[in-house]
Each structure stands twice: as structure tokens, then as C-alpha cells.
Coordinates of C-alpha atoms in Angstrom, one line a residue:
M1 CA 0.0 0.0 0.0
R2 CA 1.5 3.4 -1.0
E3 CA 1.5 5.9 1.7
F4 CA 1.5 9.7 1.2
D5 CA 5.3 9.9 1.9
G6 CA 5.8 7.7 -1.2
Y7 CA 5.1 10.6 -3.4
N8 CA 7.7 12.7 -5.1
P9 CA 9.3 15.3 -2.7
I10 CA 8.5 18.1 -5.1
S11 CA 4.7 17.2 -5.2
I12 CA 4.7 16.8 -1.4
F13 CA 6.3 20.3 -0.9
I14 CA 3.8 21.9 -3.3
Y15 CA 1.0 20.3 -1.4
F16 CA 2.4 21.4 1.9
A17 CA 2.9 25.0 0.7
A18 CA -0.6 25.2 -0.6
A19 CA -2.4 23.6 2.4
A20 CA -0.4 25.0 5.3
I21 CA 1.2 28.3 4.5
L22 CA -1.6 30.6 3.2
P23 CA -4.1 30.0 6.1
M24 CA -1.4 31.1 8.6
F25 CA -1.7 34.7 7.4
F26 CA -5.3 35.4 8.3
L27 CA -7.6 34.3 11.1
H28 CA -11.0 32.8 10.3
P29 CA -12.8 30.2 12.5
L30 CA -13.6 27.8 9.7
T31 CA -10.1 27.7 8.2
A32 CA -8.5 27.5 11.7
A33 CA -10.7 24.5 12.6
L34 CA -9.9 22.8 9.3
M35 CA -6.2 23.6 9.6
L36 CA -6.1 22.0 13.1
S37 CA -8.2 18.9 12.2
G38 CA -6.4 18.5 8.9
G39 CA -3.0 18.9 10.5
V40 CA -3.8 16.3 13.2
G41 CA -5.2 13.9 10.6
F42 CA -2.1 14.4 8.4
F43 CA 0.2 13.9 11.4
F44 CA -1.6 10.7 12.4
S45 CA -1.7 9.4 8.9
V46 CA 2.1 9.4 8.7
G47 CA 2.5 7.5 12.0
G48 CA 2.4 10.4 14.5
W49 CA -0.2 8.5 16.7
K50 CA 2.8 6.7 18.4
S51 CA 3.7 9.9 20.4
V52 CA 0.4 10.1 22.3
K53 CA 1.7 12.2 25.3
S54 CA 3.1 15.0 23.2
N55 CA -0.1 15.1 21.1
L56 CA -2.2 15.4 24.2
F57 CA 0.1 18.2 25.4
F58 CA -0.5 20.2 22.2
M59 CA -4.3 19.7 22.5
F60 CA -4.1 21.0 26.1
L61 CA -2.2 24.1 24.8
A62 CA -5.0 24.8 22.3
L63 CA -7.6 24.7 25.1
A64 CA -5.4 26.7 27.5
G65 CA -4.9 29.5 24.9
A66 CA -8.7 29.9 24.7
F67 CA -9.0 30.5 28.4
I68 CA -5.8 32.5 29.0
N69 CA -6.4 35.0 26.2
P70 CA -9.5 36.6 27.9
L71 CA -7.5 37.1 31.1
F72 CA -5.0 39.5 29.3
N73 CA -7.1 40.7 26.3
H74 CA -10.2 42.6 27.5
N75 CA -11.5 43.8 24.2
G76 CA -15.1 42.9 23.2
A77 CA -18.6 44.1 24.1
T78 CA -20.0 40.9 25.7
V79 CA -18.8 40.8 29.2
L80 CA -19.1 37.4 30.9
F81 CA -17.8 38.4 34.3
V82 CA -15.4 40.8 36.0
L83 CA -12.1 39.5 37.5
N84 CA -10.0 41.9 39.6
D85 CA -11.8 44.9 38.0
N86 CA -11.0 43.5 34.5
P87 CA -13.8 42.4 32.2
V88 CA -13.6 38.9 30.7
T89 CA -15.3 39.0 27.4
L90 CA -16.8 36.3 25.1
E91 CA -15.2 37.8 22.0
A92 CA -11.7 37.4 23.6
F93 CA -12.5 33.8 24.3
W94 CA -13.5 33.1 20.7
Y95 CA -10.4 34.9 19.5
G96 CA -8.1 32.9 21.8
L97 CA -9.8 29.6 20.7
A98 CA -9.4 30.4 17.0
S99 CA -5.8 31.7 17.3
S100 CA -4.8 28.6 19.4
A101 CA -6.4 26.3 16.8
L102 CA -4.4 28.1 14.1
I103 CA -1.1 27.9 15.9
I104 CA -1.4 24.3 17.1
G105 CA -2.6 23.3 13.6
G106 CA 0.5 24.8 12.1
I107 CA 2.6 22.9 14.6
F108 CA 1.0 19.6 13.6
W109 CA 1.5 20.4 9.9
F110 CA 5.2 21.1 10.4
R111 CA 5.6 18.0 12.5
A112 CA 4.0 15.9 9.8
F113 CA 6.2 17.5 7.2
S114 CA 9.3 16.8 9.2
K115 CA 8.4 13.1 9.5
I116 CA 7.9 12.9 5.7
M117 CA 10.7 15.1 4.4
T118 CA 13.9 13.2 5.4
S119 CA 17.4 14.5 4.7
D120 CA 17.7 12.7 1.4
K121 CA 14.4 14.1 0.2
L122 CA 15.5 17.6 1.2
L123 CA 18.7 17.0 -0.6
Y124 CA 16.8 16.1 -3.7
L125 CA 14.4 19.0 -3.3
L126 CA 17.1 21.6 -3.0
G127 CA 19.7 19.9 -5.1
T128 CA 18.3 21.1 -8.4
F129 CA 18.2 24.8 -7.3
S130 CA 21.3 25.1 -5.0
P131 CA 23.4 21.9 -4.5
K132 CA 25.7 23.6 -2.0
I133 CA 22.8 24.7 0.3
A134 CA 21.3 21.3 -0.1
L135 CA 24.6 19.7 1.0
I136 CA 24.9 22.0 4.0
I137 CA 21.4 21.3 5.2
S138 CA 21.8 17.6 4.7
M139 CA 25.1 17.6 6.7
A140 CA 23.6 19.7 9.4
L141 CA 20.6 17.4 9.8
R142 CA 23.0 14.5 9.9
Y143 CA 25.2 16.1 12.6
I144 CA 22.3 16.7 15.0
P145 CA 21.7 13.0 15.9
L146 CA 25.4 12.3 15.8
F147 CA 26.0 15.2 18.2
A148 CA 23.4 13.8 20.6
V149 CA 24.8 10.3 20.5
Q150 CA 28.3 11.5 21.0
A151 CA 27.3 13.8 23.9
E152 CA 25.6 10.8 25.6
K153 CA 28.8 8.7 25.2
T154 CA 31.0 11.5 26.5
S155 CA 28.7 11.9 29.5
D156 CA 28.7 8.2 30.3
A157 CA 32.6 8.2 30.0
Q158 CA 32.8 11.1 32.5
K159 CA 30.6 9.2 34.9
A160 CA 32.7 6.0 34.5
L161 CA 35.8 8.0 35.3
G162 CA 34.2 9.5 38.4
L163 CA 34.2 13.0 37.1
A164 CA 30.4 13.6 37.3
G165 CA 30.7 14.9 40.9
D166 CA 28.4 14.3 43.9
G167 CA 25.2 15.5 42.1
S168 CA 25.2 19.0 43.5
V169 CA 24.4 22.0 41.2
P170 CA 28.0 23.3 41.0
E171 CA 29.4 19.8 40.2
R172 CA 26.7 19.2 37.5
L173 CA 27.6 22.5 36.0
K174 CA 31.3 21.7 35.9
S175 CA 30.5 18.3 34.4
G176 CA 28.2 19.9 31.7
I177 CA 30.9 22.4 30.8
R178 CA 33.5 19.6 30.5
V179 CA 31.2 17.6 28.2
F180 CA 30.4 20.7 26.1
S181 CA 34.2 21.4 25.7
V182 CA 34.8 17.9 24.6
M183 CA 31.9 18.1 22.1
V184 CA 33.2 21.3 20.6
T185 CA 36.6 19.7 20.0
W186 CA 34.9 16.6 18.6
T187 CA 32.8 18.7 16.2
L188 CA 35.8 20.7 14.9
E189 CA 37.8 17.5 14.4
N190 CA 34.9 15.8 12.7
G191 CA 34.4 18.8 10.4
I192 CA 38.1 18.8 9.4
V193 CA 38.0 15.0 8.7
T194 CA 34.8 15.5 6.6
A195 CA 36.4 18.3 4.6
D196 CA 39.6 16.3 4.0
S197 CA 37.5 13.3 2.9
M198 CA 35.5 15.4 0.4
E199 CA 38.6 17.0 -1.0
A200 CA 40.3 13.6 -1.4
R201 CA 37.2 12.3 -3.3
G202 CA 37.4 15.3 -5.7
Y203 CA 34.5 17.3 -4.5
G204 CA 34.2 20.6 -6.4
S205 CA 37.0 19.7 -8.9
G206 CA 34.7 18.9 -11.8
K207 CA 31.2 19.1 -13.1
R208 CA 28.7 18.0 -10.5
T209 CA 26.5 15.0 -11.4
F210 CA 23.2 14.4 -9.7
F211 CA 21.5 11.1 -9.0
S212 CA 18.2 10.5 -7.4
V213 CA 15.8 7.6 -7.0
Y214 CA 12.8 9.8 -7.1
R215 CA 10.8 10.1 -10.3
F216 CA 7.6 11.9 -11.2
H217 CA 4.8 9.4 -11.7
R218 CA 1.2 9.7 -12.7
R219 CA 0.0 9.9 -9.1
D220 CA 2.4 12.9 -8.6
Y221 CA 0.9 14.8 -11.5
L222 CA -2.6 14.0 -10.1
L223 CA -1.6 15.2 -6.7
V224 CA -0.1 18.5 -8.0
G225 CA -3.1 19.0 -10.3
T226 CA -5.7 18.4 -7.6
T227 CA -3.7 20.7 -5.2
A228 CA -3.5 23.5 -7.7
A229 CA -7.3 23.3 -8.5
L230 CA -8.4 23.3 -4.9
F231 CA -5.9 26.0 -4.0
A232 CA -7.1 28.2 -6.9
V233 CA -10.7 27.9 -5.7
F234 CA -9.7 28.7 -2.2
A235 CA -7.5 31.6 -3.2
F236 CA -10.2 33.1 -5.4
C237 CA -12.8 33.0 -2.6
L238 CA -10.2 34.5 -0.2
A239 CA -9.3 37.3 -2.6
S240 CA -13.0 38.1 -3.1
G241 CA -13.4 38.9 0.6
A242 CA -15.4 35.9 1.5
F243 CA -13.2 35.1 4.5
E244 CA -13.2 38.6 6.1
F245 CA -14.0 38.1 9.7
S246 CA -13.9 40.3 12.8
F247 CA -13.9 39.3 16.5
Y248 CA -14.2 42.8 18.0
P249 CA -16.3 44.5 19.3
Y250 CA -18.8 41.8 18.3
T251 CA -17.9 38.5 16.8
D252 CA -19.3 38.3 13.2
A253 CA -21.8 35.7 12.3
L254 CA -20.9 33.1 9.7
N255 CA -22.9 33.9 6.6
A256 CA -24.0 31.4 4.0
D257 CA -22.4 33.1 1.1
W258 CA -21.6 30.8 -1.8
R259 CA -18.0 32.0 -1.9
L260 CA -17.5 31.2 1.7
L261 CA -19.0 27.7 1.3
A262 CA -17.0 27.0 -1.9
G263 CA -13.8 28.2 -0.4
T264 CA -14.3 26.3 2.8
A265 CA -15.2 23.1 0.9
A266 CA -12.1 23.5 -1.3
Y267 CA -9.8 24.1 1.6
G268 CA -11.4 21.2 3.6
L269 CA -10.7 18.8 0.7
L270 CA -7.2 20.2 0.4
A271 CA -6.5 19.8 4.2
F272 CA -7.8 16.3 4.4
L273 CA -6.2 15.1 1.1
P274 CA -3.5 12.9 2.8
V275 CA -6.2 11.3 4.9
I276 CA -8.4 10.7 1.8
I277 CA -5.5 9.2 -0.1
K278 CA -4.6 6.9 2.8
G279 CA -8.2 5.8 3.2
G280 CA -8.6 5.2 -0.5
E281 CA -5.4 3.1 -0.5
A282 CA -6.6 1.1 2.5
V283 CA -9.9 0.3 0.8
K284 CA -8.1 -0.7 -2.4
W285 CA -5.7 -2.9 -0.4
R286 CA -8.6 -4.7 1.4
Y287 CA -10.4 -5.2 -1.9
L288 CA -7.3 -6.7 -3.5
R289 CA -6.7 -9.0 -0.6
S290 CA -10.3 -10.2 -0.7
E291 CA -9.9 -11.1 -4.3
I292 CA -7.0 -13.5 -3.6

């Protein structure tokens, strides 16, 4: 069964840019709700359900933002109650809820994107435009886990030598500085070794060749075409003013304008496209298994 991360990195990036970037620049309750639910669905569809605790924490942040905003933002005409001579308004609550949904939704979109776009996919994505930047980003992403592993090894070696101290704050601080000093030396030495290795292999001495295992298939063209069509409908409705919304002094009512309905339907399909693809592949897979 083909998952969403099996698509070409270029088509995945185009979809992500269309579905997640534009809704971050304006605040509307419908797009914020769709962005949050679509981001959560996207993240779970790529295996994010394994980190249950962190997901619950982000959901708690979304609810907390809705209740914290009225305590500091006192705009709005509908006063619910007065706390320490400060009015707590209904409009501030709705604004906090919508803005929290937008922020948490963006976090889930980027978390899903980071799970799909591995270092080799980023190298392929940026390699055609700037090979040097792609190489730097790829090496930096590679050094992050290496740095963490080496830091843990160094810390364990310090403990085995009895240099970790008695557990007090000054001793832990000295141990941390010692480990950091070792890691800086290790990073510089590793960088020199990497540079010498690249120079010995002839990097930069001739015309650069590019190899990639990724190819554009029919499903990639279909994904890009569907994304472009849905984004065009959504952008047209947005440019026509259908998504203009105000929270203060009174929260606007959601009208049933055809542009708002069309734009919401287009963005809803766009936001849940990975979930729809995964569901369709699951149904197809079960049907094929039943025919065996």
C-alpha cells in the first residue's frame, strides 16, 4: 500500500505549501478549525499517533490558549464576568480559541512535514536549485543526531571516570561544561575530517553530477493538479473577501455566502487530502486481498 510519503518530494512540498502556509496569514474560525483537524489527521496518517503524550500536550495548549487570552485581552462588548476589575469577554475567548487552533494546527502540519521530508528528500528537493545549500542542510541534519549520541557517550565516560561529581548543582555545572568542551573539540575535528575526505574524493573539482531515486509518476501529477485546482478555488474566494471576519467588538456571524461555502469546501478537501489518499489506498488494499 502506497503511503503519502511515497510521493515525489516536489509534489509533497507543493501540497504542503498550498495547504499550510496561506491560512497562517489570516484568522477565520472555519479555516482555523480545518487547519487544526487536517494537520492532526495528516500527522496521524504518517505515524504520529505513536507519540500520544506529546499530542495530548498540544491539545491541552490549544484549550489553554482559549482560556488564557480573555485574562489578558479585555476587548469585546459581551462581558461574561469581571475578575479583579478586568472584564472577561466572550469575544476574547473566541479569538483565543481560533488563534490557538491556528497555531497548534500549524505545529502539527510542520511535525507531519518533518516526518515525511527526510534528509535525502530535502537534498533532492534543494539539489536542483542550489546543490551547496542542499549539501549544507543535509550535513547539518546528519550532525544533529550524531552530536546527541556522542554527547551521551561522553557523559557516560565522564561518569565512569568518576568526574560527574556528587550530584550538586556546581558539580553538575562543571560536568556539563566539561562535556560541552569535549563536544566542541569533537565537532571541529569531525568537520576537518569530513572536509579532507570530500577533498580527497574530488568534491568541487569537476562538473557535478546528480543522482536521485525519485521520479515523477502519474500519481504525482494527479496530486499536483488536484492541489492546484483546490488552491485556486480557495485563493479566489479569499481574494473576493469571503473570509473577512472580525472578532471585535462583536464576533461576526458566519454567513451562508456561496463564496465562503465554496472556499471552505475547497480548503477542507485540500487539508484532508492525505487522509483521503490513505483511506482510499486502505480500501483498495482490502479489496485486492479479498480477491486473492
